[in-house]
Coordinates of C-alpha atoms and ligand atoms in Angstrom, one line a residue:
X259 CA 5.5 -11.2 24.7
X260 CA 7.5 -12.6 22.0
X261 CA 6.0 -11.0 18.4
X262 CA 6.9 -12.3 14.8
X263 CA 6.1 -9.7 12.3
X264 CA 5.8 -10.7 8.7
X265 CA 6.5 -8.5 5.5
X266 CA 6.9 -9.1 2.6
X267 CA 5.7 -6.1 -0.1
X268 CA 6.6 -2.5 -0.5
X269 CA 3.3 -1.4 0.9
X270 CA 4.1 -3.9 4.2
X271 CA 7.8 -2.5 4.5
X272 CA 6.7 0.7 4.3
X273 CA 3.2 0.6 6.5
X274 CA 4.5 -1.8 9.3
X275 CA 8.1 0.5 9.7
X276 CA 6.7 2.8 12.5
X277 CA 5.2 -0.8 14.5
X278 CA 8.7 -1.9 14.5
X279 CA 10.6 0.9 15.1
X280 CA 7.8 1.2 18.3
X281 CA 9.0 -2.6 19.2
X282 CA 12.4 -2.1 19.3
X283 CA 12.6 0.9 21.0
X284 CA 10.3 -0.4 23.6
X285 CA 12.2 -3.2 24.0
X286 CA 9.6 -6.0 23.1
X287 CA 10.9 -9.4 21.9
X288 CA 10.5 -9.2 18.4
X289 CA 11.3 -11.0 15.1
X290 CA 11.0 -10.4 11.1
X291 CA 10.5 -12.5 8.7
X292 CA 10.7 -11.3 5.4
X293 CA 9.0 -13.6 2.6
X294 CA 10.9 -12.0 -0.1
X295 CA 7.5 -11.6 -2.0
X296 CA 9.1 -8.2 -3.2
X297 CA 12.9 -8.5 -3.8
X298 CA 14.5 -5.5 -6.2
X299 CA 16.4 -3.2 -4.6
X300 CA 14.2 -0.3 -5.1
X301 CA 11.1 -2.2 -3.8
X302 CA 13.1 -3.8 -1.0
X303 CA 15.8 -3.0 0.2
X304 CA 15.9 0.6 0.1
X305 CA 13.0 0.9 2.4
X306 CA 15.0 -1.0 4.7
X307 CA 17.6 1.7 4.3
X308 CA 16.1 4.9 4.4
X309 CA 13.6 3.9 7.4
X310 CA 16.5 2.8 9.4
X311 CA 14.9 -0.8 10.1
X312 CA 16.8 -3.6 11.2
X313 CA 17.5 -6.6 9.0
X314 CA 14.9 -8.9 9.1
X315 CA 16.0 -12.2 10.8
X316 CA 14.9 -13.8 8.2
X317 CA 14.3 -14.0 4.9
X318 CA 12.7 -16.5 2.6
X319 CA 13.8 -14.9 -0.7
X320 CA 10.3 -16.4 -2.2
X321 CA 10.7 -14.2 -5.4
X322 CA 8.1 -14.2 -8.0
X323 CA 5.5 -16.9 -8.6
X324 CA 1.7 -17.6 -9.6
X325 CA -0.5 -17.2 -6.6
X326 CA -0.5 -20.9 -5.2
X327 CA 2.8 -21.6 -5.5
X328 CA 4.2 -18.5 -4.1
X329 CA 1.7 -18.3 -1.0
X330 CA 2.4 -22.4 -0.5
X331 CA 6.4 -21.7 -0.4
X332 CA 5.6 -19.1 1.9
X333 CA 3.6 -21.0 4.3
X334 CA 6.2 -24.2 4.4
X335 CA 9.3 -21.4 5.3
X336 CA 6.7 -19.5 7.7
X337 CA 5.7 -22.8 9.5
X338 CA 9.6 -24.1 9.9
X339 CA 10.5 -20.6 11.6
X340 CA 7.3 -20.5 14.1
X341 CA 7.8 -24.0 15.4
X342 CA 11.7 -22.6 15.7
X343 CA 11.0 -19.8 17.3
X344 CA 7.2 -20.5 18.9
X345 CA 6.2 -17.0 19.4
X346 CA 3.3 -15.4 21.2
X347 CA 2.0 -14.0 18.4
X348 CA 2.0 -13.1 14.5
X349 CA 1.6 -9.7 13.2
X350 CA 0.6 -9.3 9.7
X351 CA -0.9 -6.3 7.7
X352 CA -2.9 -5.7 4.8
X353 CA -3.7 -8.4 1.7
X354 CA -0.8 -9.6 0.1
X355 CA 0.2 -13.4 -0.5
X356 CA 2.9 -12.6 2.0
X357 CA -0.3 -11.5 4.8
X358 CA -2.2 -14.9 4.0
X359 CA 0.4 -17.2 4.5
X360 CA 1.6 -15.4 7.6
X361 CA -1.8 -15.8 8.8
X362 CA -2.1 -19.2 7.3
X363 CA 0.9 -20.6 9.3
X364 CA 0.3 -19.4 12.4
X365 CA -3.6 -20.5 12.9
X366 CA -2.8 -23.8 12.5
X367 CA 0.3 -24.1 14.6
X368 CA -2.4 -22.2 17.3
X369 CA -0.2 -19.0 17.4
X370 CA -2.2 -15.9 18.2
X371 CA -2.7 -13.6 15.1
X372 CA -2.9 -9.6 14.9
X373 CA -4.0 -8.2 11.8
X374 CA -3.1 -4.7 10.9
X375 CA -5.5 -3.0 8.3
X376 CA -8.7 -5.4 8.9
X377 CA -11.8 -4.8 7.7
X378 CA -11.5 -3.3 4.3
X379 CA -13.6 -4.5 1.5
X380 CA -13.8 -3.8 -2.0
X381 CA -16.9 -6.5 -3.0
X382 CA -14.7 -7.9 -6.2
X383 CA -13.4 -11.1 -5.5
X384 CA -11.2 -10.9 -9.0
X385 CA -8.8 -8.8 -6.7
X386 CA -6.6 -11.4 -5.3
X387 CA -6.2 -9.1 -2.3
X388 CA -10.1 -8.8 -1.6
X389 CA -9.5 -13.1 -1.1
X390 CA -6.7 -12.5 1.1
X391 CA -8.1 -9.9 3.0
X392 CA -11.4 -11.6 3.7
X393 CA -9.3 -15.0 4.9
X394 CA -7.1 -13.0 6.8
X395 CA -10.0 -11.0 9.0
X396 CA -11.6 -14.3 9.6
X397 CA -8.6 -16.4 10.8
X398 CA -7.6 -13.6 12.8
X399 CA -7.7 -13.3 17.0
X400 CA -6.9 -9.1 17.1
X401 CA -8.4 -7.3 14.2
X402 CA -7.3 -3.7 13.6
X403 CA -9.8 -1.3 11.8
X404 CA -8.5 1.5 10.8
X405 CA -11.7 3.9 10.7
X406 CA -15.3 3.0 12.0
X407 CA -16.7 1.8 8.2
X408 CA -13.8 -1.2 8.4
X409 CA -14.9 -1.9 11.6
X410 CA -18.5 -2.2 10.2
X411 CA -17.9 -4.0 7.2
X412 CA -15.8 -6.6 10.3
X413 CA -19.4 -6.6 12.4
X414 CA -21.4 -7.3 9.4
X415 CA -19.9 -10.1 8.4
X416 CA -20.4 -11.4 11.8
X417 CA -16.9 -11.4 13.5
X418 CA -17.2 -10.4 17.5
X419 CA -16.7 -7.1 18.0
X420 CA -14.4 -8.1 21.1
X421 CA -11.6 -8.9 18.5
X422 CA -11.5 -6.0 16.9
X423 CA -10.0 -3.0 17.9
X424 CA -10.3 1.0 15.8
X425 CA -6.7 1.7 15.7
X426 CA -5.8 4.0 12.8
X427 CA -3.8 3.2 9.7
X428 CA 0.0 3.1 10.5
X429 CA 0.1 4.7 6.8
X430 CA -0.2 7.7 9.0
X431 CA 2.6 7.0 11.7
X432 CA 4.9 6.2 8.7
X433 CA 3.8 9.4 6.6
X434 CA 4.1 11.5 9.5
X435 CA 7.2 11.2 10.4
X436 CA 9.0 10.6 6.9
X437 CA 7.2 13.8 5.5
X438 CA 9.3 16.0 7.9
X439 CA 12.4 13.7 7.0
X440 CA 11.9 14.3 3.5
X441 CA 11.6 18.1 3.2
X442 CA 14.7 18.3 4.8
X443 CA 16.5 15.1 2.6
X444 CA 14.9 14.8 -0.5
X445 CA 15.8 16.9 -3.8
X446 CA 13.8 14.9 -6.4
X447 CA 11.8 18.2 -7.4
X448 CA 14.9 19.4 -8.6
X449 CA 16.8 17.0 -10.1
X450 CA 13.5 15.8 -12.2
X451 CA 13.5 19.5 -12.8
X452 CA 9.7 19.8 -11.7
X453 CA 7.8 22.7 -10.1
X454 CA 5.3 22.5 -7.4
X455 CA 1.7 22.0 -8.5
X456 CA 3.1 21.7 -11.4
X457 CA 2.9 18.0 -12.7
X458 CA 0.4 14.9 -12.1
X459 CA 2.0 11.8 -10.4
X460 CA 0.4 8.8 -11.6
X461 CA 1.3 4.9 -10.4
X462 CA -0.8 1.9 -11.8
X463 CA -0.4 -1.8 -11.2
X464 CA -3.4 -3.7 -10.3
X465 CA -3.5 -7.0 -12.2
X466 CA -6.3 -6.0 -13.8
X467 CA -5.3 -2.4 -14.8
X468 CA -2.0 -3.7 -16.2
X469 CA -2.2 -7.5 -17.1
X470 CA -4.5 -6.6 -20.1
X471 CA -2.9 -5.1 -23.0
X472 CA -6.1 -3.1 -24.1
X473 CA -6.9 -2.0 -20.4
X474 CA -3.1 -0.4 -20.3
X475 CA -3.4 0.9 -23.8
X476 CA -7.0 2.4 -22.6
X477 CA -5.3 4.3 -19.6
X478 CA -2.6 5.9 -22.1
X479 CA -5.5 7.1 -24.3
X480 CA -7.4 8.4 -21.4
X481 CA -4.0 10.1 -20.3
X482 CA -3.9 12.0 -23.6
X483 CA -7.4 13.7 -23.6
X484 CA -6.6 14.9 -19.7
X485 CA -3.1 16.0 -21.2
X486 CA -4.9 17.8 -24.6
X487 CA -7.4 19.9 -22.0
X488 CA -5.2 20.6 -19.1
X489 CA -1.4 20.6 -20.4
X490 CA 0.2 19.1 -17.2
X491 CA 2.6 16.2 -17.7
X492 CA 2.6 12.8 -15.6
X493 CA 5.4 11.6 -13.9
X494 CA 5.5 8.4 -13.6
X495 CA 7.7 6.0 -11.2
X496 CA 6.9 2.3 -12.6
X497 CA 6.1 -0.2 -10.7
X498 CA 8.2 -3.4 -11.8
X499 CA 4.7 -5.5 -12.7
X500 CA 3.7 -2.4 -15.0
X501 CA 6.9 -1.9 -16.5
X502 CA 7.6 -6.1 -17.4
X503 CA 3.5 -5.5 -19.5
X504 CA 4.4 -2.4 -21.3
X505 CA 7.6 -4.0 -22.7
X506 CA 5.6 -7.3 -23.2
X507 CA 2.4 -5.8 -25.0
X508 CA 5.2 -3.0 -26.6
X509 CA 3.1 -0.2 -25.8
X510 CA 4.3 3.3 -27.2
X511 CA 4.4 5.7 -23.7
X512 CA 2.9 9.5 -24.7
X513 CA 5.9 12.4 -24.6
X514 CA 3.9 13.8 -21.7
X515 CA 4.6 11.0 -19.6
X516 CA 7.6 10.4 -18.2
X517 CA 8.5 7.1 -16.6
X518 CA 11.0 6.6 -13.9
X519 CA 12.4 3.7 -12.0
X520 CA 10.1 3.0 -8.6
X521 CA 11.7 5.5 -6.0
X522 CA 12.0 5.4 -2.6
X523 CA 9.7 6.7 -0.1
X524 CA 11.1 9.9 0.9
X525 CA 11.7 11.1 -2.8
X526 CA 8.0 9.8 -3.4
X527 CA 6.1 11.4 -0.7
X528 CA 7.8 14.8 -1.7
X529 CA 6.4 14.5 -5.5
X530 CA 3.0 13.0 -3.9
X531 CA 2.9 16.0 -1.5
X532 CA 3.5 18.6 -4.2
X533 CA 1.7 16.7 -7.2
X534 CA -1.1 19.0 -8.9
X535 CA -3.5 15.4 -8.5
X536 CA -2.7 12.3 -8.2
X537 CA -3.9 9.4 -10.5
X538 CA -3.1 5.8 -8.9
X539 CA -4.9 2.2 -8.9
X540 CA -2.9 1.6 -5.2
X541 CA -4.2 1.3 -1.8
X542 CA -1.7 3.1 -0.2
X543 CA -1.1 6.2 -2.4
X544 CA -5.0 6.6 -2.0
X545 CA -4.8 7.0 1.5
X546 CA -1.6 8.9 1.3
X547 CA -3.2 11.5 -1.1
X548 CA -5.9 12.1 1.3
X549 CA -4.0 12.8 4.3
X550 CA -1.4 15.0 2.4
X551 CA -4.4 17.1 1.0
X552 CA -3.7 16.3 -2.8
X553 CA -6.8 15.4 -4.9
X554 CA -6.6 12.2 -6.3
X555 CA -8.4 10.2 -9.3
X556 CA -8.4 6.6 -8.4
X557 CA -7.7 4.4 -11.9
X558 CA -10.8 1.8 -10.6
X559 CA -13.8 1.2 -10.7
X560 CA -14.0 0.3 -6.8
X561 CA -11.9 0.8 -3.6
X562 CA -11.9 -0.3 -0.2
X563 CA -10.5 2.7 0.9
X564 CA -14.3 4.5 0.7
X565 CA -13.0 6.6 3.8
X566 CA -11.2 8.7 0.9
X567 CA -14.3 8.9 -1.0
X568 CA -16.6 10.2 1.8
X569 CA -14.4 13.6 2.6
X570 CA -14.0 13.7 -1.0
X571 CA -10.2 13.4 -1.5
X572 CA -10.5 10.9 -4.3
X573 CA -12.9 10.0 -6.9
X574 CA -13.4 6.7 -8.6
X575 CA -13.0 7.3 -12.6
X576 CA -13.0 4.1 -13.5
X577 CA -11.0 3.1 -17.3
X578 CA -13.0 5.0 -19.2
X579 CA -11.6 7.7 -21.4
X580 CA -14.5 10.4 -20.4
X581 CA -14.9 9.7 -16.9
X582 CA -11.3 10.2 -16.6
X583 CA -11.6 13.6 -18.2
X584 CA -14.3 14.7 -16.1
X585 CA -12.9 13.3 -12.6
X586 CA -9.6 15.5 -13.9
X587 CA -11.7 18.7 -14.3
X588 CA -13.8 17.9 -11.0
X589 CA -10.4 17.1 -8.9
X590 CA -8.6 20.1 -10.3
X591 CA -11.7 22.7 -8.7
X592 CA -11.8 21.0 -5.5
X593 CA -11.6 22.7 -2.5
X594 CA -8.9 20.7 0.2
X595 CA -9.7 21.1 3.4
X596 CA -11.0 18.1 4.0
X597 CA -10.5 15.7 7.4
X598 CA -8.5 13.0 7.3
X599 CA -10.2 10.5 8.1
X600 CA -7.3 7.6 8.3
X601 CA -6.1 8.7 12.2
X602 CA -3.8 10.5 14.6
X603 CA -0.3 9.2 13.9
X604 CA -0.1 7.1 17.2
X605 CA -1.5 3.7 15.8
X606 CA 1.6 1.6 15.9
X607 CA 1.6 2.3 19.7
X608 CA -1.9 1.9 20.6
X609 CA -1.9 -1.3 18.7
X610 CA 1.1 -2.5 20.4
X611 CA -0.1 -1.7 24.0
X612 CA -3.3 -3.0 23.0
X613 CA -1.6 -6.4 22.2
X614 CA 1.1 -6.6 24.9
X615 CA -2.4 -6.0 27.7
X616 CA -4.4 -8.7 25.9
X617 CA -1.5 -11.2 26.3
X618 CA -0.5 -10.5 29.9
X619 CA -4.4 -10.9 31.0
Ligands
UD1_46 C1 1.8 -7.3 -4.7 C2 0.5 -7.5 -4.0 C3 -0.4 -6.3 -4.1 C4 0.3 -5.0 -3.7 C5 1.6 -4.9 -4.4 C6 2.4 -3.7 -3.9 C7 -0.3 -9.8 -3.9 C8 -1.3 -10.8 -4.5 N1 -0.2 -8.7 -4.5 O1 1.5 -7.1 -6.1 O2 -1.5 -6.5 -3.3 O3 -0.5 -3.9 -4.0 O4 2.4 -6.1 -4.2 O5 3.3 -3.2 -4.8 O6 0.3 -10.1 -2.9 N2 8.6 -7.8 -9.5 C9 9.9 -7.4 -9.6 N3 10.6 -7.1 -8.5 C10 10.0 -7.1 -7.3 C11 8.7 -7.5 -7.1 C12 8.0 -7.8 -8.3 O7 10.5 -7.3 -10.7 O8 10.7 -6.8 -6.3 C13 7.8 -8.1 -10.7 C14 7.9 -9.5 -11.1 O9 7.9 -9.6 -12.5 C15 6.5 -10.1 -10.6 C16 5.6 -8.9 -10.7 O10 6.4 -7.7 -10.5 O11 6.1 -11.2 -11.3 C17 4.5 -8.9 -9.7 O12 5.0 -9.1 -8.4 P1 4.0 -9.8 -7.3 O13 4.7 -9.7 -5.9 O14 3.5 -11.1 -7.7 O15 2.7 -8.9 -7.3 P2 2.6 -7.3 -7.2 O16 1.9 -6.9 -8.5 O17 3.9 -6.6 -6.9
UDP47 N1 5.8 4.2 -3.1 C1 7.1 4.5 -3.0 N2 7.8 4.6 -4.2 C2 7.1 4.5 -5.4 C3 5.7 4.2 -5.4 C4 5.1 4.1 -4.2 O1 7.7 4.6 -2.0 O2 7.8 4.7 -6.5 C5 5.1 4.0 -1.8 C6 3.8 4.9 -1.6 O3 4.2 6.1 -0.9 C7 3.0 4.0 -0.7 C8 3.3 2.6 -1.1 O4 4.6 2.7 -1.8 O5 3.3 4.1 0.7 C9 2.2 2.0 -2.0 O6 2.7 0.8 -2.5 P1 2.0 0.1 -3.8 O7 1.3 1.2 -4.6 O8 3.0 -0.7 -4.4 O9 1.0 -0.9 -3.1 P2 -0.5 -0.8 -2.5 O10 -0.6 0.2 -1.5 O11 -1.4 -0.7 -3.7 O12 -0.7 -2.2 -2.0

């Protein structure tokens, strides 16, 4: 089987780094390309680096762009590379640009398609990812649900349940095995001078958190009645979409938050792991949160990972000021010994078996 796996986000880097690290040391014929969606060193490159991937082969260097523009350079670099390099199949994750147009290109050139993280639904088609997501599951030959509710949310909108596999989320594989690699490597604790259970981590940028000047100024508000009840400090690494607003909309940031460049993922899984609760709009940190055991108060007023919400890791608190406030206090009794509910570690290599015994039969 020759495989083309396509990244292009931090998420992507970061949740498809066990699949390839499976590939190559399995020696399966493999490929990367690498749309460049995400591009700064610390969103990029760095992953690259401390998860000891190869290069990708190659890379479109896309950059920013509005939605169309960026997804329709994607597809015209993804297409000239498939009919290059006419692989078996296309592996894609998740419900960025860079996942659509990876799916995009290879359906019509009638190249196989896997796609990693299927099945999750949010119900709000203003999140450009819920589009994606839904276009992706539908194009798709080999759909990988992570837990038995993606897998029904695939059944009920009528896909065949011979397509789809329950695999696990490779969020797990990765977390696993960088977790043990970063208590022994990372010393962020200390040099941000913090103490265990002793600070809340916070990341936000959703386009809709973040793109509105009120919305931001709303979450800073809301930050300063948890901060007046509880007096515990956020840390917060920025994400580069986040950090472009607040300079734009010239937002004044509260003393008890302190912002920090985006870090890398051994550095941020140690503060996630010791964070007192964790306050994020992202995907991933939701299902990190969960299977580290650190409560977490999800900045929305919807998610897709309900999986989370169900063993009562996170809690949705929406923007508003008082349900923020309350989630805090709730989050802060909680009792952690919940399942986690997002598998076993070994998904990249059931996924990968799966794939290699569909295309030799
Ligand atoms: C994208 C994904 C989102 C995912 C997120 C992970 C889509 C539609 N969105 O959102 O699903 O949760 O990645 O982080 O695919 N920027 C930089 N450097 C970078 C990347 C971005 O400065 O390396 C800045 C640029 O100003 C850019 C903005 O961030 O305009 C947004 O980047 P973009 O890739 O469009 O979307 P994200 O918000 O990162
Ligand atoms: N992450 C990181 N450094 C940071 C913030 C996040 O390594 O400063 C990791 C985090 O552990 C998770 C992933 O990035 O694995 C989540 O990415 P993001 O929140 O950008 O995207 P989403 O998951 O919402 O698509």
């Amino acid at each position: 089987m020759k495989l083309c796996i396509v990244v292009g986000t931090r998420p992507d880097i970061i949740k498809l780094s066990p699949v390839i690290r499976y590939v190559s040391e399995n020696n399966i014929d493999f490929f990367v390309i690498h749309t460049g969606q995400h591009y700064s060193y610390n969103m990029d490159k760095l992953f690259f680096e401390e998860l000891g991937l190869p290069q990708p082969k190659y890379n479109l260097g896309i950059g920013s762009k509005n939605h169309g523009e960026m997804t329709g350079v994607m597809l015209i670099g993804i297409e000239k590379i498939l009919l290059e390099e006419n692989p078996d199949m296309v592996l894609v994750l998740g419900d960025t640009n860079s996942t659509l147009a990876g799916v995009l290109a290879a359906t019509k050139l009638h190249i196989k398609v896997a796609h990693l993280e299927s099945g999750l639904r949010s119900y709000d088609k203003k999140m450009p990812e819920e589009i994606n997501r839904i276009v992706a599951d539908h194009l798709s030959d080999y759909l990988f649900a992570p837990t038995s509710i993606s897998y029904g949310n695939l059944i009920g909108e009528g896909l065949s349940r011979e397509k789809i596999m329950i695999s696990g989320n490779t969020i797990v594989d990765a977390l696993i095995k960088n977790l043990e690699i970063s208590n022994d490597k990372s010393k962020i604790l200390e040099q941000l001078s913090l103490k265990p259970k002793d600070y809340f981590l916070l990341t936000i940028h959703r386009p809709e958190n973040v793109d509105d000047k009120d919305l931001l100024q709303t979450i800073f508000e809301s930050l300063e009645l948890v901060y007046n009840e509880h007096k515990i400090r956020f840390l917060f690494p920025v994400h580069p979409r986040t950090k472009k607003n607040i300079e734009k909309f010239n937002l004044k940031i509260p003393y008890f938050v302190k912002m920090i460049d985006p870090l890398g993922y051994l550095d941020f899984i140690q503060l996630q792991n010791h964070a007192r609760l964790v306050f994020t709009d992202s995907g991933g940190i939701q299902e990190e949160s969960c299977i580290l055991k650190v409560p977490c108060v999800i900045l929305r007023d919807h998610t897709e990972r309900v999986e989370a919400l169900e063993v009562g890791s996170s809690i949705l608190a929406g923007l508003n000021k008082e349900k923020i406030l309350e989630a805090t206090s709730k989050m802060l009794t909680i009792n952690n010994s919940w399942e986690n509910p997002f598998g076993d570690g070994n998904s990249s290599m059931k996924i990968i078996k799966y794939l290699i015994n569909k295309v030799n039969n």
